[in-house]
PDB file of C-alpha atoms in Angstrom:
ATOM      1  CA  MET A 142      30.013 -21.129  28.879  1.00  0.00           C
ATOM      2  CA  ARG A 143      33.129 -21.167  27.072  1.00  0.00           C
ATOM      3  CA  LEU A 144      35.582 -17.994  28.117  1.00  0.00           C
ATOM      4  CA  ASN A 145      35.302 -17.210  24.306  1.00  0.00           C
ATOM      5  CA  GLU A 146      31.580 -16.597  25.533  1.00  0.00           C
ATOM      6  CA  GLU A 147      31.570 -15.228  28.509  1.00  0.00           C
ATOM      7  CA  ALA A 148      34.110 -12.506  26.511  1.00  0.00           C
ATOM      8  CA  LEU A 149      30.986 -12.107  24.356  1.00  0.00           C
ATOM      9  CA  LEU A 150      28.436 -11.426  26.878  1.00  0.00           C
ATOM     10  CA  GLN A 151      30.669  -9.091  28.121  1.00  0.00           C
ATOM     11  CA  ALA A 152      31.674  -6.886  25.784  1.00  0.00           C
ATOM     12  CA  MET A 153      27.425  -7.346  24.613  1.00  0.00           C
ATOM     13  CA  ASN A 154      26.625  -5.894  28.332  1.00  0.00           C
ATOM     14  CA  GLN A 155      29.195  -3.155  27.668  1.00  0.00           C
ATOM     15  CA  ARG A 156      27.926  -2.471  24.292  1.00  0.00           C
ATOM     16  CA  GLN A 157      31.517  -3.392  22.144  1.00  0.00           C
ATOM     17  CA  TRP A 158      32.264  -4.633  20.092  1.00  0.00           C
ATOM     18  CA  CYS A 159      34.196  -8.923  21.051  1.00  0.00           C
ATOM     19  CA  GLU A 160      37.285  -9.409  19.230  1.00  0.00           C
ATOM     20  CA  LEU A 161      38.330 -12.555  19.062  1.00  0.00           C
ATOM     21  CA  GLY A 162      40.446 -12.384  16.017  1.00  0.00           C
ATOM     22  CA  THR A 163      41.862 -10.389  13.246  1.00  0.00           C
ATOM     23  CA  ALA A 164      40.414 -13.762  10.103  1.00  0.00           C
ATOM     24  CA  ALA A 165      38.039 -15.998   9.570  1.00  0.00           C
ATOM     25  CA  PRO A 166      39.432 -19.385  11.814  1.00  0.00           C
ATOM     26  CA  ASP A 167      39.391 -22.581  11.639  1.00  0.00           C
ATOM     27  CA  ALA A 168      38.740 -25.215  14.375  1.00  0.00           C
ATOM     28  CA  ALA A 169      42.201 -25.640  15.948  1.00  0.00           C
ATOM     29  CA  ALA A 170      42.495 -21.669  16.747  1.00  0.00           C
ATOM     30  CA  GLY A 171      41.052 -21.672  20.209  1.00  0.00           C
ATOM     31  CA  LEU A 172      38.530 -19.057  19.164  1.00  0.00           C
ATOM     32  CA  GLU A 173      34.797 -20.981  19.461  1.00  0.00           C
ATOM     33  CA  VAL A 174      31.341 -20.151  19.626  1.00  0.00           C
ATOM     34  CA  ALA A 175      28.481 -21.946  19.746  1.00  0.00           C
ATOM     35  CA  GLY A 176      25.921 -21.268  17.194  1.00  0.00           C
ATOM     36  CA  SER A 177      22.967 -22.135  20.034  1.00  0.00           C
ATOM     37  CA  PHE A 178      24.406 -19.355  22.716  1.00  0.00           C
ATOM     38  CA  ILE A 179      24.879 -16.690  19.765  1.00  0.00           C
ATOM     39  CA  ARG A 180      20.920 -17.914  19.212  1.00  0.00           C
ATOM     40  CA  ASP A 181      20.242 -17.585  23.211  1.00  0.00           C
ATOM     41  CA  LEU A 182      22.008 -13.886  23.319  1.00  0.00           C
ATOM     42  CA  LEU A 183      19.569 -12.150  21.099  1.00  0.00           C
ATOM     43  CA  THR A 184      16.817 -13.934  22.207  1.00  0.00           C
ATOM     44  CA  GLY A 185      17.726 -12.941  25.913  1.00  0.00           C
ATOM     45  CA  MET A 186      18.199 -16.273  27.039  1.00  0.00           C
ATOM     46  CA  VAL A 187      21.319 -15.948  28.794  1.00  0.00           C
ATOM     47  CA  SER A 188      22.098 -15.690  32.014  1.00  0.00           C
ATOM     48  CA  GLY A 189      24.174 -12.647  33.224  1.00  0.00           C
ATOM     49  CA  GLN A 190      22.401 -10.413  29.871  1.00  0.00           C
ATOM     50  CA  GLU A 191      22.109  -6.752  31.192  1.00  0.00           C
ATOM     51  CA  ARG A 192      18.872  -5.974  29.716  1.00  0.00           C
ATOM     52  CA  LEU A 193      19.535  -1.781  29.274  1.00  0.00           C
ATOM     53  CA  SER A 194      21.947  -3.144  26.677  1.00  0.00           C
ATOM     54  CA  TYR A 195      19.807  -5.885  25.137  1.00  0.00           C
ATOM     55  CA  SER A 196      19.076  -3.666  21.786  1.00  0.00           C
ATOM     56  CA  PHE A 197      23.245  -3.051  21.050  1.00  0.00           C
ATOM     57  CA  GLY A 198      22.975  -6.555  19.602  1.00  0.00           C
ATOM     58  CA  VAL A 199      25.778  -9.597  19.223  1.00  0.00           C
ATOM     59  CA  ARG A 200      29.222  -7.667  17.751  1.00  0.00           C
ATOM     60  CA  LEU A 201      32.109 -10.795  17.310  1.00  0.00           C
ATOM     61  CA  ARG A 202      34.592 -10.938  15.612  1.00  0.00           C
ATOM     62  CA  GLY A 203      37.114 -13.844  14.191  1.00  0.00           C
ATOM     63  CA  ALA A 204      35.606 -15.658  16.257  1.00  0.00           C
ATOM     64  CA  TYR A 205      34.432 -20.264  15.072  1.00  0.00           C
ATOM     65  CA  ILE A 206      31.053 -20.017  15.112  1.00  0.00           C
ATOM     66  CA  LYS A 207      30.552 -24.179  15.950  1.00  0.00           C
ATOM     67  CA  GLY A 208      26.516 -25.454  14.532  1.00  0.00           C
ATOM     68  CA  PRO A 209      24.288 -23.284  13.387  1.00  0.00           C
ATOM     69  CA  ILE A 210      22.706 -20.526  14.432  1.00  0.00           C
ATOM     70  CA  ASP A 211      18.841 -21.018  14.464  1.00  0.00           C
ATOM     71  CA  LEU A 212      16.844 -18.089  14.583  1.00  0.00           C
ATOM     72  CA  ASN A 213      13.835 -19.151  12.291  1.00  0.00           C
ATOM     73  CA  GLU A 214      10.998 -17.112  13.115  1.00  0.00           C
ATOM     74  CA  GLY A 215      12.650 -15.515  15.610  1.00  0.00           C
ATOM     75  CA  ARG A 216      11.817 -11.941  17.475  1.00  0.00           C
ATOM     76  CA  ASN A 217      12.176 -10.480  20.700  1.00  0.00           C
ATOM     77  CA  ALA A 218      10.015 -10.403  23.509  1.00  0.00           C
ATOM     78  CA  ASP A 219       7.989  -7.480  22.099  1.00  0.00           C
ATOM     79  CA  LEU A 220       7.326  -9.240  18.835  1.00  0.00           C
ATOM     80  CA  GLY A 221       9.416  -6.465  17.262  1.00  0.00           C
ATOM     81  CA  PRO A 222      12.609  -7.210  15.321  1.00  0.00           C
ATOM     82  CA  LEU A 223      16.135  -8.929  16.887  1.00  0.00           C
ATOM     83  CA  PRO A 224      18.739  -6.783  17.849  1.00  0.00           C
ATOM     84  CA  PRO A 225      21.236  -6.818  15.476  1.00  0.00           C
ATOM     85  CA  LEU A 226      23.788  -9.643  14.563  1.00  0.00           C
ATOM     86  CA  LEU A 227      27.388  -8.916  13.280  1.00  0.00           C
ATOM     87  CA  LEU A 228      29.286 -11.838  12.662  1.00  0.00           C
ATOM     88  CA  GLU A 229      32.201 -10.097  10.720  1.00  0.00           C
ATOM     89  CA  ARG A 230      35.457 -12.759   9.400  1.00  0.00           C
ATOM     90  CA  CYS A 231      34.627 -14.891  11.513  1.00  0.00           C
ATOM     91  CA  THR A 232      33.721 -18.988   9.887  1.00  0.00           C
ATOM     92  CA  LEU A 233      30.051 -20.806  10.308  1.00  0.00           C
ATOM     93  CA  ALA A 234      30.999 -23.624  10.941  1.00  0.00           C
ATOM     94  CA  GLY A 235      26.914 -25.265  10.698  1.00  0.00           C
ATOM     95  CA  ASN A 236      26.489 -28.912  10.875  1.00  0.00           C
ATOM     96  CA  ALA A 237      28.995 -31.020  10.388  1.00  0.00           C
ATOM     97  CA  ASP A 238      27.357 -33.777   9.203  1.00  0.00           C
ATOM     98  CA  ASP A 239      24.625 -32.059   6.908  1.00  0.00           C
ATOM     99  CA  SER A 240      26.419 -29.866   4.458  1.00  0.00           C
ATOM    100  CA  ARG A 241      22.845 -29.057   3.059  1.00  0.00           C
ATOM    101  CA  GLU A 242      22.015 -27.429   6.421  1.00  0.00           C
ATOM    102  CA  ALA A 243      22.064 -23.682   6.890  1.00  0.00           C
ATOM    103  CA  ALA A 244      25.006 -22.365   9.001  1.00  0.00           C
ATOM    104  CA  LEU A 245      22.597 -19.668   9.764  1.00  0.00           C
ATOM    105  CA  LYS A 246      19.121 -20.243   9.937  1.00  0.00           C
ATOM    106  CA  ALA A 247      16.755 -17.845   9.923  1.00  0.00           C
ATOM    107  CA  ARG A 248      13.856 -17.961   7.595  1.00  0.00           C
ATOM    108  CA  HIS A 249      10.531 -15.777   8.368  1.00  0.00           C
ATOM    109  CA  ALA A 250      12.080 -14.055  11.217  1.00  0.00           C
ATOM    110  CA  PHE A 251      12.597 -10.150  12.198  1.00  0.00           C
ATOM    111  CA  LEU A 252      16.479  -8.911  12.289  1.00  0.00           C
ATOM    112  CA  ALA A 253      17.149  -5.412  12.977  1.00  0.00           C
ATOM    113  CA  ARG A 254      20.872  -5.762  10.890  1.00  0.00           C
ATOM    114  CA  LEU A 255      22.603  -8.482   9.532  1.00  0.00           C
ATOM    115  CA  SER A 256      26.502  -8.744   8.740  1.00  0.00           C
ATOM    116  CA  LEU A 257      28.498 -11.242   7.716  1.00  0.00           C
ATOM    117  CA  SER A 258      30.957  -9.550   6.234  1.00  0.00           C
ATOM    118  CA  GLY A 259      34.505 -10.920   5.957  1.00  0.00           C
ATOM    119  CA  SER A 260      33.162 -13.890   6.626  1.00  0.00           C
ATOM    120  CA  ARG A 261      33.232 -18.061   5.865  1.00  0.00           C
ATOM    121  CA  PHE A 262      29.940 -20.378   5.676  1.00  0.00           C
ATOM    122  CA  GLY A 263      29.313 -23.164   3.672  1.00  0.00           C
ATOM    123  CA  ARG A 264      24.308 -21.585   3.258  1.00  0.00           C
ATOM    124  CA  ILE A 265      23.031 -19.036   4.843  1.00  0.00           C
ATOM    125  CA  ASP A 266      18.603 -19.439   4.907  1.00  0.00           C
ATOM    126  CA  ILE A 267      17.148 -16.121   5.379  1.00  0.00           C
ATOM    127  CA  SER A 268      14.202 -16.846   2.899  1.00  0.00           C
ATOM    128  CA  ASP A 269      10.758 -14.821   3.958  1.00  0.00           C
ATOM    129  CA  ALA A 270      12.699 -13.667   6.806  1.00  0.00           C
ATOM    130  CA  ARG A 271      12.743  -9.745   7.533  1.00  0.00           C
ATOM    131  CA  ILE A 272      15.496  -7.405   8.478  1.00  0.00           C
ATOM    132  CA  GLU A 273      14.937  -3.843   8.985  1.00  0.00           C
ATOM    133  CA  GLY A 274      18.658  -2.724   8.298  1.00  0.00           C
ATOM    134  CA  ASP A 275      21.172  -3.396   5.981  1.00  0.00           C
ATOM    135  CA  LEU A 276      22.447  -6.638   4.357  1.00  0.00           C
ATOM    136  CA  ALA A 277      25.822  -7.613   4.703  1.00  0.00           C
ATOM    137  CA  VAL A 278      26.916 -10.173   2.503  1.00  0.00           C
ATOM    138  CA  ASP A 279      30.379  -8.727   0.995  1.00  0.00           C
ATOM    139  CA  CYS A 280      34.433 -10.533   0.505  1.00  0.00           C
ATOM    140  CA  VAL A 281      32.583 -13.615   1.769  1.00  0.00           C
ATOM    141  CA  ALA A 282      33.827 -16.885   0.832  1.00  0.00           C
ATOM    142  CA  ALA A 283      33.537 -20.790   1.471  1.00  0.00           C
ATOM    143  CA  LEU A 284      34.285 -22.531   4.407  1.00  0.00           C
ATOM    144  CA  SER A 285      37.407 -23.840   2.473  1.00  0.00           C
ATOM    145  CA  ASP A 286      38.315 -24.011  -1.325  1.00  0.00           C
ATOM    146  CA  GLY A 287      36.092 -25.746  -3.792  1.00  0.00           C
ATOM    147  CA  GLN A 288      33.434 -25.979  -1.456  1.00  0.00           C
ATOM    148  CA  ASN A 289      29.942 -24.371  -1.224  1.00  0.00           C
ATOM    149  CA  CYS A 290      28.866 -20.437  -0.428  1.00  0.00           C
ATOM    150  CA  GLN A 291      25.724 -19.715  -1.250  1.00  0.00           C
ATOM    151  CA  LEU A 292      22.777 -16.626   0.115  1.00  0.00           C
ATOM    152  CA  THR A 293      19.240 -18.270   0.186  1.00  0.00           C
ATOM    153  CA  ALA A 294      16.733 -15.361   0.583  1.00  0.00           C
ATOM    154  CA  ARG A 295      13.411 -15.703  -1.655  1.00  0.00           C
ATOM    155  CA  GLY A 296      10.627 -13.832  -0.717  1.00  0.00           C
ATOM    156  CA  ALA A 297      13.029 -11.809   2.084  1.00  0.00           C
ATOM    157  CA  SER A 298      12.174  -8.001   2.745  1.00  0.00           C
ATOM    158  CA  ILE A 299      15.264  -6.100   3.187  1.00  0.00           C
ATOM    159  CA  ASP A 300      14.516  -2.410   4.240  1.00  0.00           C
ATOM    160  CA  GLY A 301      18.209  -0.752   3.374  1.00  0.00           C
ATOM    161  CA  ARG A 302      20.652  -2.251   1.045  1.00  0.00           C
ATOM    162  CA  ILE A 303      22.536  -5.545  -0.536  1.00  0.00           C
ATOM    163  CA  ASN A 304      26.202  -5.170   0.038  1.00  0.00           C
ATOM    164  CA  ALA A 305      27.906  -8.202  -2.038  1.00  0.00           C
ATOM    165  CA  ARG A 306      31.227  -6.767  -3.009  1.00  0.00           C
ATOM    166  CA  GLY A 307      33.906  -8.844  -3.195  1.00  0.00           C
ATOM    167  CA  SER A 308      32.153 -12.247  -2.605  1.00  0.00           C
ATOM    168  CA  ARG A 309      32.547 -15.492  -3.745  1.00  0.00           C
ATOM    169  CA  PHE A 310      29.011 -17.852  -4.246  1.00  0.00           C
ATOM    170  CA  LYS A 311      29.251 -21.599  -5.348  1.00  0.00           C
ATOM    171  CA  ILE A 312      26.853 -24.289  -5.363  1.00  0.00           C
ATOM    172  CA  PRO A 313      27.709 -27.621  -7.490  1.00  0.00           C
ATOM    173  CA  HIS A 314      26.013 -27.214 -11.697  1.00  0.00           C
ATOM    174  CA  GLY A 315      22.178 -29.201 -11.865  1.00  0.00           C
ATOM    175  CA  GLN A 316      21.960 -28.201  -7.607  1.00  0.00           C
ATOM    176  CA  THR A 317      17.665 -28.180  -7.345  1.00  0.00           C
ATOM    177  CA  ILE A 318      16.252 -26.897  -4.035  1.00  0.00           C
ATOM    178  CA  PRO A 319      15.611 -29.723  -2.345  1.00  0.00           C
ATOM    179  CA  ASP A 320      12.248 -31.446  -2.182  1.00  0.00           C
ATOM    180  CA  PHE A 321      11.576 -29.434  -6.170  1.00  0.00           C
ATOM    181  CA  ASP A 322      12.358 -30.272  -8.842  1.00  0.00           C
ATOM    182  CA  ILE A 323      13.206 -26.838  -9.629  1.00  0.00           C
ATOM    183  CA  ASN A 324      17.298 -25.066 -10.254  1.00  0.00           C
ATOM    184  CA  ASP A 325      18.823 -23.589  -7.225  1.00  0.00           C
ATOM    185  CA  TYR A 326      20.978 -20.788  -8.045  1.00  0.00           C
ATOM    186  CA  ALA A 327      24.496 -19.378  -5.636  1.00  0.00           C
ATOM    187  CA  PHE A 328      23.080 -16.437  -5.246  1.00  0.00           C
ATOM    188  CA  ASP A 329      18.746 -16.617  -4.477  1.00  0.00           C
ATOM    189  CA  LEU A 330      16.958 -13.360  -4.025  1.00  0.00           C
ATOM    190  CA  ALA A 331      13.693 -14.355  -5.470  1.00  0.00           C
ATOM    191  CA  ASN A 332      10.560 -12.728  -4.832  1.00  0.00           C
ATOM    192  CA  ALA A 333      12.678 -11.152  -2.328  1.00  0.00           C
ATOM    193  CA  HIS A 334      12.078  -6.685  -1.674  1.00  0.00           C
ATOM    194  CA  VAL A 335      14.560  -4.965  -1.276  1.00  0.00           C
ATOM    195  CA  GLU A 336      14.478  -0.931  -0.496  1.00  0.00           C
ATOM    196  CA  SER A 337      17.142   0.029  -1.561  1.00  0.00           C
ATOM    197  CA  SER A 338      19.925  -1.164  -4.142  1.00  0.00           C
ATOM    198  CA  LEU A 339      22.171  -4.455  -4.767  1.00  0.00           C
ATOM    199  CA  TYR A 340      25.576  -3.939  -4.944  1.00  0.00           C
ATOM    200  CA  LEU A 341      27.479  -6.747  -6.930  1.00  0.00           C
ATOM    201  CA  TYR A 342      30.189  -4.969  -6.965  1.00  0.00           C
ATOM    202  CA  PRO A 343      34.335  -6.034  -8.278  1.00  0.00           C
ATOM    203  CA  GLY A 344      35.360  -9.880  -7.208  1.00  0.00           C
ATOM    204  CA  PHE A 345      31.788 -10.898  -7.090  1.00  0.00           C
ATOM    205  CA  VAL A 346      31.889 -14.044  -8.639  1.00  0.00           C
ATOM    206  CA  ALA A 347      28.035 -16.466  -8.834  1.00  0.00           C
ATOM    207  CA  GLU A 348      29.085 -20.076  -9.744  1.00  0.00           C
ATOM    208  CA  GLY A 349      25.664 -21.623 -10.030  1.00  0.00           C
ATOM    209  CA  GLY A 350      24.236 -17.731 -10.909  1.00  0.00           C
ATOM    210  CA  ILE A 351      21.853 -15.602  -9.535  1.00  0.00           C
ATOM    211  CA  SER A 352      17.985 -15.177  -9.571  1.00  0.00           C
ATOM    212  CA  VAL A 353      16.297 -11.559  -8.706  1.00  0.00           C
ATOM    213  CA  LEU A 354      12.534 -13.689 -10.319  1.00  0.00           C
ATOM    214  CA  GLY A 355       9.586 -11.214  -9.288  1.00  0.00           C
ATOM    215  CA  ALA A 356      11.975  -9.436  -6.978  1.00  0.00           C
ATOM    216  CA  LYS A 357      11.704  -5.769  -6.385  1.00  0.00           C
ATOM    217  CA  VAL A 358      14.250  -3.737  -5.560  1.00  0.00           C
ATOM    218  CA  GLU A 359      13.499  -0.230  -5.336  1.00  0.00           C
ATOM    219  CA  GLY A 360      16.768   0.997  -5.924  1.00  0.00           C
ATOM    220  CA  ASP A 361      19.196  -0.200  -8.574  1.00  0.00           C
ATOM    221  CA  ILE A 362      21.281  -3.359  -8.883  1.00  0.00           C
ATOM    222  CA  TRP A 363      25.163  -2.494 -10.378  1.00  0.00           C
ATOM    223  CA  CYS A 364      26.832  -5.623 -11.342  1.00  0.00           C
ATOM    224  CA  LEU A 365      30.023  -3.954 -12.025  1.00  0.00           C
ATOM    225  CA  GLY A 366      33.259  -5.767 -13.362  1.00  0.00           C
ATOM    226  CA  ALA A 367      30.905  -9.509 -11.653  1.00  0.00           C
ATOM    227  CA  GLN A 368      31.416 -12.645 -12.873  1.00  0.00           C
ATOM    228  CA  LEU A 369      28.283 -14.996 -12.885  1.00  0.00           C
ATOM    229  CA  ILE A 370      28.651 -18.152 -14.354  1.00  0.00           C
ATOM    230  CA  ALA A 371      25.356 -20.623 -15.064  1.00  0.00           C
ATOM    231  CA  GLY A 372      24.694 -23.396 -13.603  1.00  0.00           C
ATOM    232  CA  ALA A 373      21.656 -25.232 -14.675  1.00  0.00           C
ATOM    233  CA  GLY A 374      19.585 -22.629 -14.921  1.00  0.00           C
ATOM    234  CA  VAL A 375      20.626 -19.128 -16.200  1.00  0.00           C
ATOM    235  CA  ALA A 376      23.315 -17.300 -15.223  1.00  0.00           C
ATOM    236  CA  PHE A 377      21.665 -13.806 -14.168  1.00  0.00           C
ATOM    237  CA  ARG A 378      17.424 -15.168 -14.056  1.00  0.00           C
ATOM    238  CA  GLY A 379      15.592 -11.807 -13.742  1.00  0.00           C
ATOM    239  CA  GLN A 380      11.478 -12.755 -15.008  1.00  0.00           C
ATOM    240  CA  SER A 381       9.546 -10.630 -13.339  1.00  0.00           C
ATOM    241  CA  LEU A 382      12.211  -8.220 -11.998  1.00  0.00           C
ATOM    242  CA  SER A 383      10.614  -4.754 -10.994  1.00  0.00           C
ATOM    243  CA  CYS A 384      14.106  -2.182 -10.977  1.00  0.00           C
ATOM    244  CA  GLY A 385      13.223   0.826  -9.308  1.00  0.00           C
ATOM    245  CA  GLY A 386      16.561   2.351 -10.558  1.00  0.00           C
ATOM    246  CA  ILE A 387      18.809   1.160 -13.377  1.00  0.00           C
ATOM    247  CA  LEU A 388      20.373  -2.248 -14.194  1.00  0.00           C
ATOM    248  CA  SER A 389      23.642  -2.157 -14.893  1.00  0.00           C
ATOM    249  CA  PHE A 390      26.306  -5.030 -16.321  1.00  0.00           C
ATOM    250  CA  SER A 391      29.423  -3.056 -16.698  1.00  0.00           C
ATOM    251  CA  ARG A 392      32.982  -3.315 -16.022  1.00  0.00           C
ATOM    252  CA  ALA A 393      34.478  -1.559 -12.817  1.00  0.00           C
ATOM    253  CA  GLY A 394      37.693   0.288 -13.289  1.00  0.00           C
ATOM    254  CA  ASN A 395      39.609  -2.690 -15.371  1.00  0.00           C
ATOM    255  CA  THR A 396      38.074  -5.292 -14.222  1.00  0.00           C
ATOM    256  CA  GLN A 397      34.837  -6.221 -16.287  1.00  0.00           C
ATOM    257  CA  THR A 398      31.795  -8.523 -16.211  1.00  0.00           C
ATOM    258  CA  THR A 399      32.388 -11.705 -17.392  1.00  0.00           C
ATOM    259  CA  ILE A 400      29.159 -13.461 -18.361  1.00  0.00           C
ATOM    260  CA  GLU A 401      28.523 -17.424 -18.882  1.00  0.00           C
ATOM    261  CA  GLY A 402      25.490 -18.179 -19.292  1.00  0.00           C
ATOM    262  CA  ASP A 403      22.001 -16.309 -20.855  1.00  0.00           C
ATOM    263  CA  ILE A 404      20.966 -12.608 -18.834  1.00  0.00           C
ATOM    264  CA  ASP A 405      16.954 -13.451 -18.787  1.00  0.00           C
ATOM    265  CA  LEU A 406      14.013 -10.555 -18.603  1.00  0.00           C
ATOM    266  CA  PHE A 407      11.513 -11.896 -19.624  1.00  0.00           C
ATOM    267  CA  GLY A 408       8.472  -9.588 -18.159  1.00  0.00           C
ATOM    268  CA  ALA A 409      10.648  -7.052 -16.105  1.00  0.00           C
ATOM    269  CA  ARG A 410      10.597  -3.702 -15.678  1.00  0.00           C
ATOM    270  CA  CYS A 411      13.327  -0.854 -14.781  1.00  0.00           C
ATOM    271  CA  ALA A 412      13.840   2.638 -14.923  1.00  0.00           C
ATOM    272  CA  GLY A 413      16.993   2.143 -16.839  1.00  0.00           C
ATOM    273  CA  LEU A 414      19.375  -1.049 -18.644  1.00  0.00           C
ATOM    274  CA  GLY A 415      22.855  -1.044 -19.238  1.00  0.00           C
ATOM    275  CA  VAL A 416      25.554  -3.543 -20.878  1.00  0.00           C
ATOM    276  CA  ASN A 417      28.557  -2.244 -21.482  1.00  0.00           C
ATOM    277  CA  ASP A 418      31.830  -3.553 -22.211  1.00  0.00           C
ATOM    278  CA  VAL A 419      30.414  -7.196 -21.257  1.00  0.00           C
ATOM    279  CA  ILE A 420      32.278 -10.828 -21.980  1.00  0.00           C
ATOM    280  CA  PHE A 421      29.856 -13.274 -22.962  1.00  0.00           C
ATOM    281  CA  SER A 422      29.951 -16.979 -22.989  1.00  0.00           C
ATOM    282  CA  PRO A 423      29.277 -18.124 -26.625  1.00  0.00           C
ATOM    283  CA  LYS A 424      25.836 -19.165 -27.502  1.00  0.00           C
ATOM    284  CA  ARG A 425      24.410 -17.468 -24.988  1.00  0.00           C
ATOM    285  CA  THR A 426      20.795 -14.689 -24.791  1.00  0.00           C
ATOM    286  CA  LEU A 427      20.206 -11.246 -23.125  1.00  0.00           C
ATOM    287  CA  LEU A 428      16.178 -12.453 -23.447  1.00  0.00           C
ATOM    288  CA  LEU A 429      14.610  -8.848 -23.076  1.00  0.00           C
ATOM    289  CA  SER A 430      10.957 -10.017 -24.097  1.00  0.00           C
ATOM    290  CA  ASN A 431       8.076  -8.639 -22.867  1.00  0.00           C
ATOM    291  CA  SER A 432      10.405  -6.014 -21.121  1.00  0.00           C
ATOM    292  CA  ILE A 433       9.846  -2.200 -20.177  1.00  0.00           C
ATOM    293  CA  VAL A 434      12.474  -0.479 -19.750  1.00  0.00           C
ATOM    294  CA  ALA A 435      11.225   3.332 -18.806  1.00  0.00           C
ATOM    295  CA  GLY A 436      14.589   4.684 -19.530  1.00  0.00           C
ATOM    296  CA  SER A 437      17.383   4.984 -21.639  1.00  0.00           C
ATOM    297  CA  LEU A 438      18.742   1.479 -22.611  1.00  0.00           C
ATOM    298  CA  TYR A 439      22.513   1.023 -23.399  1.00  0.00           C
ATOM    299  CA  ILE A 440      24.348  -1.841 -24.515  1.00  0.00           C
ATOM    300  CA  SER A 441      27.515  -1.452 -25.804  1.00  0.00           C
ATOM    301  CA  SER A 442      31.128  -2.972 -26.909  1.00  0.00           C
ATOM    302  CA  PRO A 443      29.847  -6.561 -25.590  1.00  0.00           C
ATOM    303  CA  SER A 444      32.116  -9.507 -26.931  1.00  0.00           C
ATOM    304  CA  LEU A 445      31.880 -12.896 -26.912  1.00  0.00           C
ATOM    305  CA  GLU A 446      35.202 -15.143 -25.120  1.00  0.00           C
ATOM    306  CA  LYS A 447      36.445 -17.767 -28.190  1.00  0.00           C
TER     307      LYS A 447
END
């Protein structure tokens, strides 16, 4: 067990945050923690863990996490949720030999809460997972400039809200889902269920688009001062989306939302739709065929890029 891992175990036993650094570090910073160690802490497999402190979970800041964190199908010993996993301002290096392998793999897992605020990673895969609380992916970015940063959460169930304020997601143009000839998305919530709202606030970028195909969002979707750039698909894929509140594309303060690609809401249902002061790329469409807006439909001051 490394010194940093001993510090993390001690902090968990004392129900405290483990503060290793103030920003997402590089490999040379000496702040390394193994991804497998984090997995073992969450599943209660580390010698010296205090049973009464297990529910506090892993709360870690400023670490360089080497190797994937594999929580696929993870549950606690009683088949309930794993405790909170809060990795803030960390570098999730993942598998250095395979950049497409997710740095955090939690497919079909059951988690109390997940936060990656301010962290850097290549890809996170929580498809078909359930999270009892919020999902925080605000202010996240790629491991380095120009590299990928992707959230895959197809079929996930989030019992709280999703906060993606100020994050920069990116995949290569033309990327498809592995083993399928289907367009991939940088921020993919296809067929997900979100009990609260989705916040895509100023500074949010999805270079490779957003998919909420067939998703059910009980609250609002706020796309304010964001930048959506289509990859092989559309900029905002919302076919058959169900939104219990308002779906809003609008400015935030002095920052306009810029959409380079189509907004496809074919068959979508929402309580209200607002498109206010948005910059569209030329020859693009807002597709509303077979969609239902139960309340207000507000489209104001759209403009085209020159």
